[in-house]
Amino acid sequence: MPAPNTPAGAAQDDDLVFADETPAVALGKGSGAWRVLIVDDDADVHSTTTFALGSLEMHGRPLEFLHAYSAAQAMALLAREHDIAVILLDVVMEQADAGLHLVRHVRDTLDRHDVRIILRTGQPGYAPEMDAIRGYDINDYRTKSELTRTKLYTSVAAAIRAYQQIHALEDSRTGLAEVVRANSELMAMHSVGEMTLGILREVAALAGQPADGLLCACPPGIAAGWQVLASCGTSAALARDGMLAASTQGPAAAIAQALAGRRNVYEGNHLALYFSGKAHSDFAAWVRLVRPLDGLRRGLIDVFTSSIAVGLDNVALMTDLHRAAFYDALTGLPNRTRLVELVDDSLQTRADATLCLVDIDQFAETNDALGHQFGDALLEAVAQRLRVRLDAGLALARIGGDIFCLLGQADLIEPAAVQDLFAAPFSIEGQDVQVSATLGLVRLLEHDGTATDALKDADIALKRAKSQRRGGHFYFSRGMGVEIRERVRLMHALRGGFARGELFLAYQPQVELAGRRAFGAEALLRWRTEDGRFVPPDRFIPIAEYSGLIIDIGAWVLREACAELVRVRAAGHLDFTMSINVSQVQFRHPHFIDMLRQALADTGAPPERVELEITESMAMEEPDLLIERLAEIKRTGVSIAIDDFGTGFSSLSYLQRLCVDRLKIDRAFVTEITDAARGSSIAEMVIELGRNLGLSIIAEGVEDERQAQILQTLGCPLAQGYLFARPLAPEALIEWLGNDALTRAA
């Protein structure tokens, strides 16, 4: 059977001709002729070779011949021509071994290892075939006499095929190296926008075509279209408001096909690429082509898309994590973490900036009354109004449930102007909602600490503003910072002092005015530090309440006072009553009743000789809850007194419902008593009220005899104060009670 492409009329002997294949076009080569260099000092060889092969095609491409008539000419030609596929080389020219020297020059000096060299000789004795093949990098060795037209064609065709395969391998290696490089550079990017645009450009480079396309995020279950993450070239016009609408034709249809098949789709004028995602969605790209892709480029793009898909998914996940870490999910505004970074930048540049917290007044009540969905909608509306109406130079953040924050140039943040933004109602779910805002501000030029400290200072100013009036504002001052730091220092000292046993109880006797006989005592909490200094109760008790430490301290006070009651009774004073103050925070604790029962059980104190004192302000808050709690306390056998009575605004009808046993006249009203007719109206009113309600009355802060006599005249039977005794240590209390008993006996 004749070999393919065999010249007409050529001898059909046993010559072997390789079957043609359709090869991949190399990345670096075009589709022009194969270039063959003939090196021979015989002009007839040039003409016969050209005649024999000139009209033929090999692997779909014609041959182009270059001619050199000496080794020197060949060296010069090879120095300037770099895409020669085959050299037909005569061995004997200027010298007997000129051809062999040229082989050395091509391989060693020019470093041309891709060109195929066919050695032809008319004088085989000068270069024996075995020695030439063994010692020189040649690809075929033929004597001129045996090179029929068919054998010449076969040798050249085989050499060209080898040259083509070498370049295909080199192009594949180069292409894979480009894929690796592109992956490495893209993996170093931390932004989805940067990476997706980089992917489009790298795909275009691998395709050898201009960058023109778009890349989309494609979450499952979304049929209306996809979010465009990046676009370039004329394809950028395909996106509308950052979206590519779904369609049965054009880029959207091609992307849908790639997603459905989970593969790359190649067409003549475009390609659709699929990037598998794991975090939350897949990704797909559409790229416009100006010419079709060959097999090698398709293969490289397939390798690239499969390898970069993991990186794209990871960067998308990292972007989501970054958004979650630095931005508020509801409003999309920067969160506290991001704001701290912005404030730090302002502090480092010493900018004349102001930090302003904006707290929505009564938001918790709105949330509770109308629901969290309504509350979220209100927060979004507030965020939108602030975003639109505030100066663009201000940074806006949401740092808490209903707290927004402004940061920027001081003259751009005017409290009155910010609060004016809340003058118009917000339309939420068809309803007009009117809200106000309270502001806490810090001038950063006056601030010495970190961004976190600045936020704390703004919060302090906000609390001060809210304590004065809702809808106002307050600027932080250094004095406020000193005060807060002192309170924090005192809180830590109190915690440590309580652990070290620095807190103790003193007992102030309570007496019957008629016979001046002691009937009980009030347990008073005191704190003496390690260096012997006393910290006033009005300083450390509010801090204990604020920090929650009052729960542990209160439980200890209950046990210690009950234990002292037991010791007093053991000394023979069986009619003695122990009065114990209860903090509002302690009283509201869900396990307070359990703590009371435990203290009674642990000490063996008789409940009927224990009295708990609560303030009038406590009694007036949440009446129904208080009535239930007081009833529980009464069931333990313990009695109840209302301390500081007369300082609040008690409802008399409500007071009748409380399970209380005694009213305590505040020392402020006792101090004002001057005579029985003047300055005693409130004290007299409390005494009369107690008598009408069947409650016992005791006055505190009695410091002189005249006050005691007036109180007794008005009908107050009980009192305590410096007139009778100062607060006493436990041992001194028992001694005082003993002396009091001896005095009465005498």
XYZ file of C-alpha atoms in Angstrom:
746
model
C 0.000 0.000 0.000
C 1.489 3.350 -0.913
C 2.470 5.562 1.965
C 0.390 8.719 2.461
C 1.658 11.777 0.656
C 4.089 9.629 -1.380
C 5.178 11.552 -4.521
C 3.617 10.272 -7.710
C 5.956 7.973 -9.603
C 8.282 7.374 -6.660
C 9.663 3.876 -6.241
C 7.507 1.773 -3.913
C 10.052 -0.244 -1.975
C 10.289 -1.160 1.709
C 10.711 2.484 2.817
C 8.692 3.301 6.016
C 6.584 6.449 6.134
C 4.899 7.491 9.451
C 1.098 7.868 9.310
C -0.083 11.461 9.584
C -1.815 12.661 12.791
C -3.580 15.911 13.581
C -1.210 17.512 16.075
C -1.918 20.263 18.642
C -0.640 23.613 17.512
C 2.144 24.728 19.802
C 1.649 27.805 21.909
C 4.694 29.556 20.476
C 4.340 28.515 16.787
C 2.075 29.631 14.013
C 0.711 27.571 11.105
C 3.367 28.530 8.482
C 5.746 26.260 6.551
C 8.226 23.851 8.084
C 11.689 25.307 7.511
C 14.379 22.893 6.272
C 18.051 23.907 6.033
C 20.086 22.144 3.343
C 23.854 22.275 4.028
C 25.915 20.822 1.195
C 28.757 22.022 -1.026
C 27.147 20.328 -4.051
C 24.572 22.575 -5.752
C 22.949 19.559 -7.405
C 22.059 18.158 -4.000
C 20.239 21.385 -3.189
C 18.266 21.348 -6.421
C 17.367 17.656 -6.362
C 16.290 17.824 -2.711
C 14.160 20.870 -3.364
C 12.663 19.228 -6.440
C 11.897 16.011 -4.581
C 10.189 17.615 -1.552
C 9.192 21.114 -2.604
C 5.650 20.349 -3.732
C 4.729 18.173 -0.760
C 3.010 18.932 2.571
C 3.932 17.333 5.847
C 1.370 17.227 8.669
C -0.746 19.774 6.870
C 1.988 22.351 6.280
C 4.322 22.989 3.280
C 8.103 22.997 3.396
C 10.316 26.038 3.099
C 14.000 25.535 2.191
C 17.055 27.488 3.312
C 20.456 26.859 1.681
C 24.057 26.925 2.898
C 26.988 25.676 0.806
C 29.526 25.416 3.563
C 29.662 24.874 7.309
C 30.661 28.509 7.770
C 27.627 29.714 5.819
C 25.415 27.398 7.856
C 26.794 28.777 11.134
C 26.051 32.341 10.054
C 22.553 31.436 8.905
C 21.769 29.521 12.113
C 22.891 32.491 14.184
C 20.041 34.606 12.790
C 17.346 32.017 12.047
C 15.713 30.369 15.081
C 12.779 28.325 13.826
C 14.504 25.747 11.641
C 12.951 22.319 12.085
C 15.360 20.064 10.113
C 18.964 20.300 8.890
C 19.960 18.062 5.951
C 23.709 18.098 6.511
C 26.584 16.874 4.353
C 29.531 15.491 6.320
C 32.379 16.389 3.965
C 32.597 20.014 2.834
C 35.493 22.445 3.505
C 37.129 19.753 5.532
C 36.476 16.063 5.722
C 34.653 16.437 9.044
C 33.124 19.919 8.582
C 29.606 18.516 8.969
C 30.461 16.859 12.273
C 31.951 20.099 13.589
C 28.731 21.883 12.594
C 26.744 19.337 14.642
C 28.891 20.185 17.686
C 28.368 23.896 17.020
C 24.556 23.547 16.786
C 24.247 21.455 19.938
C 26.947 22.874 22.215
C 27.552 26.451 21.082
C 24.088 27.442 19.896
C 22.358 25.162 22.439
C 19.809 24.148 19.801
C 18.563 20.746 20.850
C 15.133 20.922 19.242
C 16.291 21.091 15.595
C 16.490 17.637 13.970
C 19.756 16.824 12.111
C 19.861 14.270 9.267
C 23.489 13.515 8.324
C 24.038 12.724 4.614
C 27.352 11.627 3.180
C 28.604 10.498 -0.156
C 31.850 9.236 1.460
C 30.776 6.993 4.379
C 34.328 6.069 5.170
C 35.029 9.533 6.542
C 32.328 9.179 9.160
C 31.332 5.575 9.873
C 27.609 5.359 10.672
C 27.932 3.706 14.099
C 30.664 6.068 15.281
C 28.750 9.151 14.059
C 25.512 8.151 15.766
C 27.354 7.180 18.963
C 29.521 10.299 19.223
C 27.282 13.039 17.866
C 23.743 14.187 18.621
C 22.238 13.428 15.237
C 18.806 12.007 14.472
C 19.437 10.047 11.251
C 22.418 8.974 9.143
C 22.056 8.263 5.437
C 24.374 7.824 2.466
C 23.353 9.891 -0.500
C 23.184 6.849 -2.709
C 20.442 5.203 -0.626
C 18.252 8.306 -0.288
C 15.520 7.668 -2.829
C 12.756 10.225 -2.994
C 10.523 8.088 -0.764
C 13.234 7.473 1.818
C 14.168 11.160 1.814
C 10.513 12.052 2.416
C 10.281 9.454 5.174
C 13.386 10.720 6.969
C 12.325 14.380 6.774
C 8.727 13.599 7.825
C 9.963 11.631 10.844
C 12.349 14.449 11.795
C 9.600 17.082 11.498
C 7.246 14.965 13.632
C 9.925 14.675 16.316
C 10.549 18.436 16.136
C 6.817 19.067 16.487
C 6.499 16.729 19.483
C 9.471 18.347 21.225
C 7.846 21.755 20.860
C 4.456 20.440 21.968
C 6.072 19.096 25.135
C 7.924 22.359 25.666
C 4.768 24.377 25.088
C 2.901 22.148 27.563
C 5.671 22.610 30.109
C 5.651 26.371 29.536
C 1.859 26.469 29.759
C 1.826 24.468 32.996
C 4.492 26.761 34.384
C 2.215 29.683 33.517
C -0.661 27.929 35.298
C 1.497 27.409 38.397
C 2.657 31.028 38.307
C -0.868 32.327 37.854
C -2.130 30.165 40.721
C 0.639 31.352 43.032
C 0.011 35.020 42.288
C -3.764 34.707 42.560
C -3.564 32.713 45.800
C -1.638 35.604 47.349
C -4.619 37.911 46.814
C -6.986 38.440 49.735
C -9.858 40.205 47.980
C -12.509 38.445 45.907
C -12.612 41.456 43.570
C -8.866 41.385 42.929
C -8.761 37.612 42.542
C -11.729 37.302 40.175
C -10.426 40.059 37.911
C -7.017 38.358 38.004
C -8.621 35.056 36.973
C -10.214 36.652 33.910
C -6.879 38.130 32.870
C -4.978 34.876 33.381
C -7.549 32.891 31.387
C -7.145 35.404 28.562
C -3.354 35.022 28.740
C -3.610 31.220 28.588
C -6.001 31.548 25.650
C -3.612 33.965 23.929
C -6.423 36.458 23.452
C -7.552 39.864 24.820
C -9.142 39.902 28.294
C -12.892 40.238 27.733
C -15.374 38.536 30.047
C -17.083 38.386 33.413
C -17.025 36.108 36.457
C -20.057 35.472 38.681
C -20.925 34.004 42.068
C -23.641 31.398 41.554
C -25.352 30.311 44.808
C -27.625 27.284 44.439
C -31.330 27.841 43.982
C -31.104 31.362 42.531
C -32.756 31.450 39.090
C -33.081 35.195 38.495
C -29.395 35.767 37.802
C -25.963 35.920 39.359
C -23.821 38.495 41.112
C -20.999 39.743 38.882
C -17.783 39.736 40.905
C -15.500 41.008 38.126
C -15.701 42.054 34.481
C -13.331 43.389 31.829
C -13.359 44.465 28.206
C -16.628 44.975 26.365
C -18.285 42.317 28.552
C -18.437 44.782 31.441
C -21.519 46.288 29.769
C -23.400 42.991 30.217
C -23.765 43.531 33.987
C -26.649 45.644 35.301
C -26.318 46.895 38.886
C -23.721 44.240 39.525
C -25.926 41.398 38.282
C -26.090 39.209 35.169
C -29.741 38.449 34.487
C -30.694 34.861 33.658
C -31.424 34.252 29.978
C -31.857 31.410 27.498
C -29.220 32.900 25.219
C -25.928 34.737 25.357
C -23.481 34.656 28.277
C -26.148 33.762 30.866
C -27.186 30.673 28.889
C -23.559 29.578 28.499
C -22.954 30.019 32.242
C -26.104 28.025 33.021
C -24.820 25.236 30.763
C -21.447 25.179 32.527
C -23.144 25.101 35.948
C -25.544 22.333 34.919
C -22.748 20.162 33.526
C -20.224 21.204 36.206
C -17.617 21.545 33.445
C -16.028 24.038 31.073
C -17.919 24.657 27.831
C -15.947 25.654 24.694
C -17.586 27.272 21.675
C -16.085 29.000 18.672
C -16.633 32.559 19.888
C -16.720 32.100 23.658
C -15.996 29.778 26.536
C -17.904 29.293 29.808
C -15.809 28.212 32.759
C -16.947 26.352 35.885
C -15.235 26.784 39.270
C -16.435 24.360 41.908
C -17.184 25.998 45.277
C -17.608 24.461 48.716
C -18.158 27.352 51.104
C -21.495 28.730 49.927
C -21.712 28.815 46.118
C -20.127 27.845 42.834
C -18.512 30.341 40.468
C -18.671 30.624 36.692
C -17.082 32.832 34.050
C -17.912 33.764 30.488
C -15.028 34.796 28.207
C -15.361 36.193 24.689
C -13.021 34.649 22.057
C -11.743 36.264 18.886
C -10.655 32.864 17.522
C -11.197 29.218 18.516
C -8.875 27.485 20.982
C -6.598 24.594 20.113
C -6.441 21.460 22.238
C -3.345 22.493 24.191
C -4.853 25.802 25.304
C -8.099 24.095 26.275
C -6.176 21.595 28.359
C -4.224 24.340 30.113
C -7.419 26.268 30.880
C -9.017 23.089 32.268
C -6.030 22.574 34.575
C -6.125 26.226 35.611
C -9.851 26.316 36.434
C -9.756 23.118 38.487
C -6.692 24.203 40.449
C -7.739 27.818 41.093
C -11.286 26.848 42.131
C -10.139 25.897 45.641
C -8.287 29.176 46.041
C -11.266 31.172 44.767
C -13.555 29.376 47.206
C -11.152 29.998 50.080
C -10.797 33.697 49.253
C -14.592 34.003 49.041
C -14.866 32.334 52.448
C -12.166 34.613 53.877
C -14.004 37.625 52.445
C -17.195 36.490 54.169
C -15.294 35.969 57.417
C -13.726 39.414 57.057
C -17.159 40.916 56.481
C -18.530 39.086 59.530
C -15.542 40.171 61.629
C -15.539 43.844 60.651
C -19.067 44.690 59.473
C -22.516 44.587 61.015
C -24.690 41.884 59.457
C -27.948 43.842 59.752
C -26.943 47.269 58.415
C -23.707 46.526 56.551
C -21.992 49.294 58.535
C -18.558 48.846 60.148
C -18.826 47.165 63.550
C -16.995 47.857 66.810
C -13.855 45.974 65.728
C -13.541 47.976 62.513
C -14.338 51.218 64.330
C -11.479 50.592 66.781
C -9.123 50.408 63.780
C -10.488 53.688 62.394
C -10.172 55.436 65.765
C -6.612 54.135 66.131
C -5.778 55.683 62.758
C -7.193 59.036 63.894
C -5.244 58.878 67.152
C -1.981 58.077 65.371
C -2.378 60.971 62.939
C -3.428 63.316 65.776
C -6.424 64.385 63.717
C -8.821 66.954 65.136
C -11.575 64.359 65.251
C -14.588 63.658 67.438
C -16.004 60.274 68.401
C -19.769 60.353 68.941
C -21.989 57.541 70.239
C -25.626 57.774 69.156
C -27.984 55.815 71.401
C -31.607 55.309 70.295
C -33.811 56.230 73.262
C -36.361 53.686 74.534
C -35.338 51.173 71.841
C -35.620 48.176 74.181
C -39.226 49.093 74.937
C -39.992 49.398 71.205
C -38.359 46.034 70.577
C -40.312 44.357 73.365
C -43.635 45.936 72.407
C -43.497 45.491 68.624
C -41.091 42.581 68.158
C -37.505 42.068 67.016
C -38.406 42.160 63.320
C -39.888 45.632 63.766
C -36.858 46.664 65.854
C -34.452 45.463 63.153
C -36.382 47.397 60.524
C -36.129 50.524 62.672
C -32.364 50.087 63.060
C -31.990 49.663 59.291
C -34.040 52.822 58.709
C -31.909 54.778 61.191
C -28.729 53.494 59.529
C -30.001 54.486 56.093
C -30.966 57.988 57.204
C -27.615 58.555 58.879
C -25.784 57.163 55.858
C -27.621 59.459 53.451
C -27.906 62.633 55.514
C -24.539 62.780 57.272
C -21.489 64.347 55.667
C -19.656 61.858 53.432
C -16.438 62.600 55.306
C -17.782 60.989 58.479
C -17.312 57.321 59.262
C -20.515 55.642 60.425
C -20.620 52.397 62.409
C -23.021 50.305 64.458
C -21.275 49.050 67.579
C -24.115 47.660 69.673
C -27.787 46.755 69.692
C -29.121 50.304 69.328
C -25.879 52.286 69.432
C -24.421 53.887 66.311
C -21.137 55.753 66.179
C -19.839 58.698 64.193
C -16.162 59.449 63.688
C -14.693 62.345 61.804
C -13.555 65.919 61.707
C -14.720 67.764 64.813
C -16.486 70.564 62.971
C -18.590 68.020 61.044
C -20.113 66.564 64.215
C -22.522 69.039 65.765
C -24.704 67.372 68.447
C -27.778 69.485 67.679
C -27.519 68.702 63.956
C -27.183 64.968 64.638
C -30.226 64.990 66.913
C -32.184 66.955 64.302
C -31.876 63.909 62.048
C -34.329 62.174 64.388
C -36.906 64.986 64.276
C -38.876 63.401 61.426
C -40.548 60.052 62.183
C -39.332 56.808 60.622
C -41.764 54.872 58.456
C -41.623 51.223 59.547
C -44.034 48.641 58.142
C -46.535 51.367 57.305
C -46.290 53.041 60.697
C -44.666 56.335 61.644
C -42.301 55.817 64.563
C -40.918 58.810 66.437
C -37.632 58.227 68.257
C -34.959 60.426 69.779
C -31.255 59.863 70.396
C -28.851 60.614 73.244
C -25.210 61.368 72.412
C -21.928 60.764 74.206
C -18.893 62.484 72.663
C -15.102 62.451 73.000
C -12.670 64.936 71.473
C -9.776 62.741 70.336
C -7.208 65.541 70.512
C -7.843 65.618 74.264
C -7.572 61.838 74.571
C -4.349 60.131 75.679
C -5.243 56.424 75.566
C -6.051 53.807 72.952
C -9.061 53.535 70.660
C -10.670 51.096 73.080
C -10.206 53.623 75.879
C -11.764 56.333 73.707
C -14.844 54.166 73.169
C -15.078 53.582 76.922
C -14.844 57.320 77.529
C -17.584 57.978 74.967
C -19.730 55.390 76.729
C -19.125 57.148 80.053
C -20.218 60.432 78.479
C -23.289 58.691 77.029
C -24.287 57.320 80.427
C -23.852 60.761 81.970
C -26.035 62.277 79.229
C -28.746 59.641 79.780
C -28.656 60.197 83.538
C -29.358 63.907 83.000
C -32.078 63.657 80.358
C -32.944 61.592 77.325
C -32.362 63.253 73.983
C -29.408 65.292 75.256
C -25.650 65.054 74.807
C -22.514 65.166 76.935
C -18.809 65.557 76.155
C -16.340 63.423 78.066
C -13.929 65.285 80.369
C -10.711 64.198 82.041
C -12.353 64.556 85.453
C -14.927 61.934 84.489
C -12.136 59.597 83.509
C -10.401 60.031 86.836
C -13.681 59.352 88.631
C -14.361 56.190 86.638
C -10.832 54.870 87.067
C -11.096 55.487 90.799
C -14.338 53.508 90.881
C -12.724 50.658 88.965
C -9.749 50.717 91.329
C -12.106 50.677 94.296
C -14.055 47.766 92.796
C -10.907 45.648 92.490
C -9.833 46.664 95.990
C -13.272 45.743 97.363
C -13.170 42.330 95.722
C -9.738 41.675 97.177
C -10.680 43.147 100.564
C -13.760 40.940 100.833
C -11.656 37.871 100.007
C -9.114 38.894 102.709
C -11.787 39.444 105.362
C -11.472 43.225 105.539
C -15.260 43.667 105.643
C -16.992 43.353 109.010
C -20.279 44.139 110.755
C -20.900 46.740 113.421
C -24.140 46.761 115.413
C -26.067 49.889 116.438
C -28.448 49.236 119.335
C -32.129 50.081 118.975
C -34.052 51.107 122.122
C -37.552 51.608 123.475
C -37.921 55.344 124.160
C -40.218 54.845 127.160
C -37.895 52.722 129.257
C -34.674 53.258 127.262
C -34.336 49.494 127.089
C -32.483 47.859 124.215
C -34.693 45.602 122.119
C -32.416 44.985 119.149
C -29.688 46.281 116.846
C -29.124 47.113 113.199
C -26.244 45.279 111.481
C -24.126 47.822 109.582
C -21.537 46.822 106.952
C -18.088 48.386 107.326
C -14.786 48.161 105.400
C -11.398 48.749 106.926
C -8.494 48.325 104.480
C -5.188 46.640 105.271
C -3.589 49.989 106.076
C -6.319 50.767 108.621
C -8.319 53.263 106.523
C -12.116 53.146 106.609
C -13.999 53.370 103.301
C -17.463 54.930 103.767
C -20.403 52.618 102.972
C -21.914 55.163 100.579
C -18.758 54.758 98.449
C -18.281 51.012 98.336
C -21.850 49.659 98.565
C -22.976 51.216 95.210
C -19.855 49.743 93.611
C -20.630 46.355 95.132
C -24.137 46.599 93.696
C -22.904 47.700 90.263
C -20.321 44.931 90.037
C -22.642 42.210 91.347
C -20.315 41.522 94.272
C -23.173 42.543 96.591
C -24.721 39.086 96.096
C -21.819 37.319 97.793
C -21.347 40.107 100.329
C -25.082 40.124 101.130
C -25.146 36.370 101.680
C -22.192 36.720 104.049
C -23.915 39.585 105.919
C -27.047 37.437 106.399
C -25.051 34.560 107.883
C -22.831 36.780 110.036
C -25.718 38.832 111.454
C -27.755 35.714 112.207
C -24.742 34.146 113.885
C -24.330 37.273 116.034
C -28.009 37.064 116.987
C -27.409 33.535 118.212
C -24.395 34.696 120.286
C -26.436 37.540 121.840
C -29.204 35.129 122.776
C -26.638 32.783 124.271
C -25.550 35.714 126.489
C -29.064 35.820 127.921
C -30.752 38.486 125.777
C -33.615 36.410 124.410
C -35.897 39.310 123.413
C -33.245 40.740 121.097
C -34.085 41.396 117.368
C -31.410 41.614 114.625
C -32.199 44.075 111.821
C -30.355 43.404 108.516
C -30.229 45.726 105.472
C -30.908 44.129 102.092
C -29.607 45.672 98.843
C -31.969 46.083 95.903
C -29.701 43.951 93.701
C -29.547 41.275 96.392
C -33.297 41.413 97.007
C -34.053 40.875 93.309
C -31.697 37.932 92.966
C -33.716 34.805 92.040
C -32.092 32.782 94.850
C -32.428 35.383 97.606
C -35.090 33.429 99.511
C -32.885 30.339 99.352
C -29.955 32.360 100.720
C -32.123 33.613 103.599
C -33.360 30.139 104.479
C -29.810 28.793 104.277
C -28.482 31.493 106.640
C -31.250 30.729 109.171
C -30.626 27.000 108.920
C -26.825 27.246 109.133
C -26.834 29.504 112.206
C -29.944 28.300 114.024
C -31.199 31.887 114.380
C -34.930 32.144 115.229
C -36.711 33.724 112.228
C -39.106 35.684 114.449
C -36.099 37.599 115.830
C -34.727 38.534 112.386
C -35.874 41.687 110.570
C -34.976 42.623 106.982
C -34.794 46.289 106.002
C -35.651 47.343 102.434
C -35.706 50.941 101.194
C -38.886 52.753 100.249
C -37.644 53.140 96.655
C -37.267 49.362 96.422
C -40.784 48.917 97.762
C -42.236 51.145 95.057
C -40.716 49.321 92.044
C -42.615 46.468 90.394
C -45.315 46.252 93.092
C -46.735 42.880 92.105
C -43.327 41.221 92.093
C -42.452 42.814 95.433
C -45.704 41.733 97.082
C -45.035 38.147 96.019
C -41.438 38.284 97.245
C -42.399 39.820 100.608
C -45.038 37.150 101.087
C -42.372 34.488 100.580
C -40.134 36.181 103.150
C -42.989 36.372 105.645
C -43.555 32.650 105.263
C -40.059 32.067 106.643
C -41.090 33.857 109.853
C -38.823 36.866 109.269
C -40.265 40.385 109.740
C -39.849 43.307 107.314
C -39.165 47.017 107.795
C -39.217 49.828 105.231
C -36.086 51.947 105.679
C -35.796 55.686 104.878
C -39.559 56.018 104.912
C -40.789 59.429 103.855
C -38.049 60.040 101.250
C -40.026 58.439 98.438
C -43.537 58.732 97.084
C -45.305 55.670 98.400
C -48.870 54.972 97.427
C -50.864 54.528 100.629
C -53.211 52.013 99.010
C -50.230 50.058 97.810
C -48.545 50.272 101.216
C -51.572 48.552 102.750
C -51.006 45.540 100.504
C -47.381 45.060 101.541
C -46.592 42.453 104.160
C -44.426 44.820 106.240
C -44.135 45.144 110.020
C -42.313 48.403 110.658
C -41.700 51.860 109.163
C -38.376 53.574 109.790
C -38.364 57.396 109.873
C -35.416 58.698 107.860
C -32.723 60.571 109.786
C -33.292 63.660 107.603
C -36.694 64.190 109.213
C -35.378 63.461 112.707
C -32.643 66.081 112.244
C -35.232 68.721 111.354
C -37.129 68.221 114.632
C -36.701 71.326 116.824
C -39.777 71.277 119.016
C -43.003 69.456 119.291
C -44.854 72.072 117.253
C -42.416 72.938 114.448
C -40.304 70.991 111.978
C -41.799 67.641 112.826
C -44.710 67.485 110.401
C -43.306 64.647 108.220
C -42.130 62.634 111.230
C -45.528 63.119 112.830
C -47.244 62.086 109.594
C -45.218 58.866 109.388
C -45.963 58.073 113.039
C -49.685 58.651 112.499
C -49.637 56.576 109.292
C -47.963 53.686 111.060
C -50.464 53.861 113.910
C -53.403 53.798 111.444
C -51.936 50.853 109.492
C -51.049 48.937 112.630
C -47.319 49.144 111.910
C -44.496 49.650 114.384
C -42.452 52.878 114.020
C -38.749 53.449 114.661
C -36.747 56.681 114.159
C -33.087 56.616 113.152
C -30.399 59.228 113.626
C -31.496 60.413 117.083
C -28.550 62.396 118.383
C -29.876 64.491 121.293
C -32.351 64.146 124.126
C -34.733 66.815 122.815
C -35.238 64.847 119.595
C -35.946 61.723 121.634
C -38.481 63.501 123.829
C -40.321 65.071 120.865
C -40.479 61.715 119.066
C -41.814 60.052 122.182
C -44.380 62.854 122.596
C -45.489 62.354 118.983
C -46.039 58.652 119.681
C -42.866 57.105 118.228
C -42.000 54.196 120.541
C -38.586 53.136 119.153
C -35.350 54.858 118.146
C -31.663 54.429 117.369
C -28.805 56.890 117.114
C -25.685 58.288 118.722
C -27.746 59.422 121.720
C -27.982 55.794 122.772
C -24.928 54.155 121.223
C -22.629 54.297 118.267
C -22.211 51.177 116.079
C -20.427 48.539 118.187
C -18.159 45.596 117.511
C -19.692 42.184 118.402
C -17.887 41.919 121.762
C -18.742 45.538 122.617
C -22.406 44.922 121.749
C -22.740 42.101 124.266
C -20.916 44.181 126.846
C -23.202 47.165 126.166
C -26.274 44.979 126.463
C -24.979 43.639 129.781
C -24.372 47.132 131.119
C -27.813 48.223 129.898
C -29.426 45.342 131.775
C -27.442 46.129 134.961
C -28.434 49.819 134.710
C -32.119 48.944 134.484
C -31.803 46.444 137.353
C -30.151 49.053 139.563
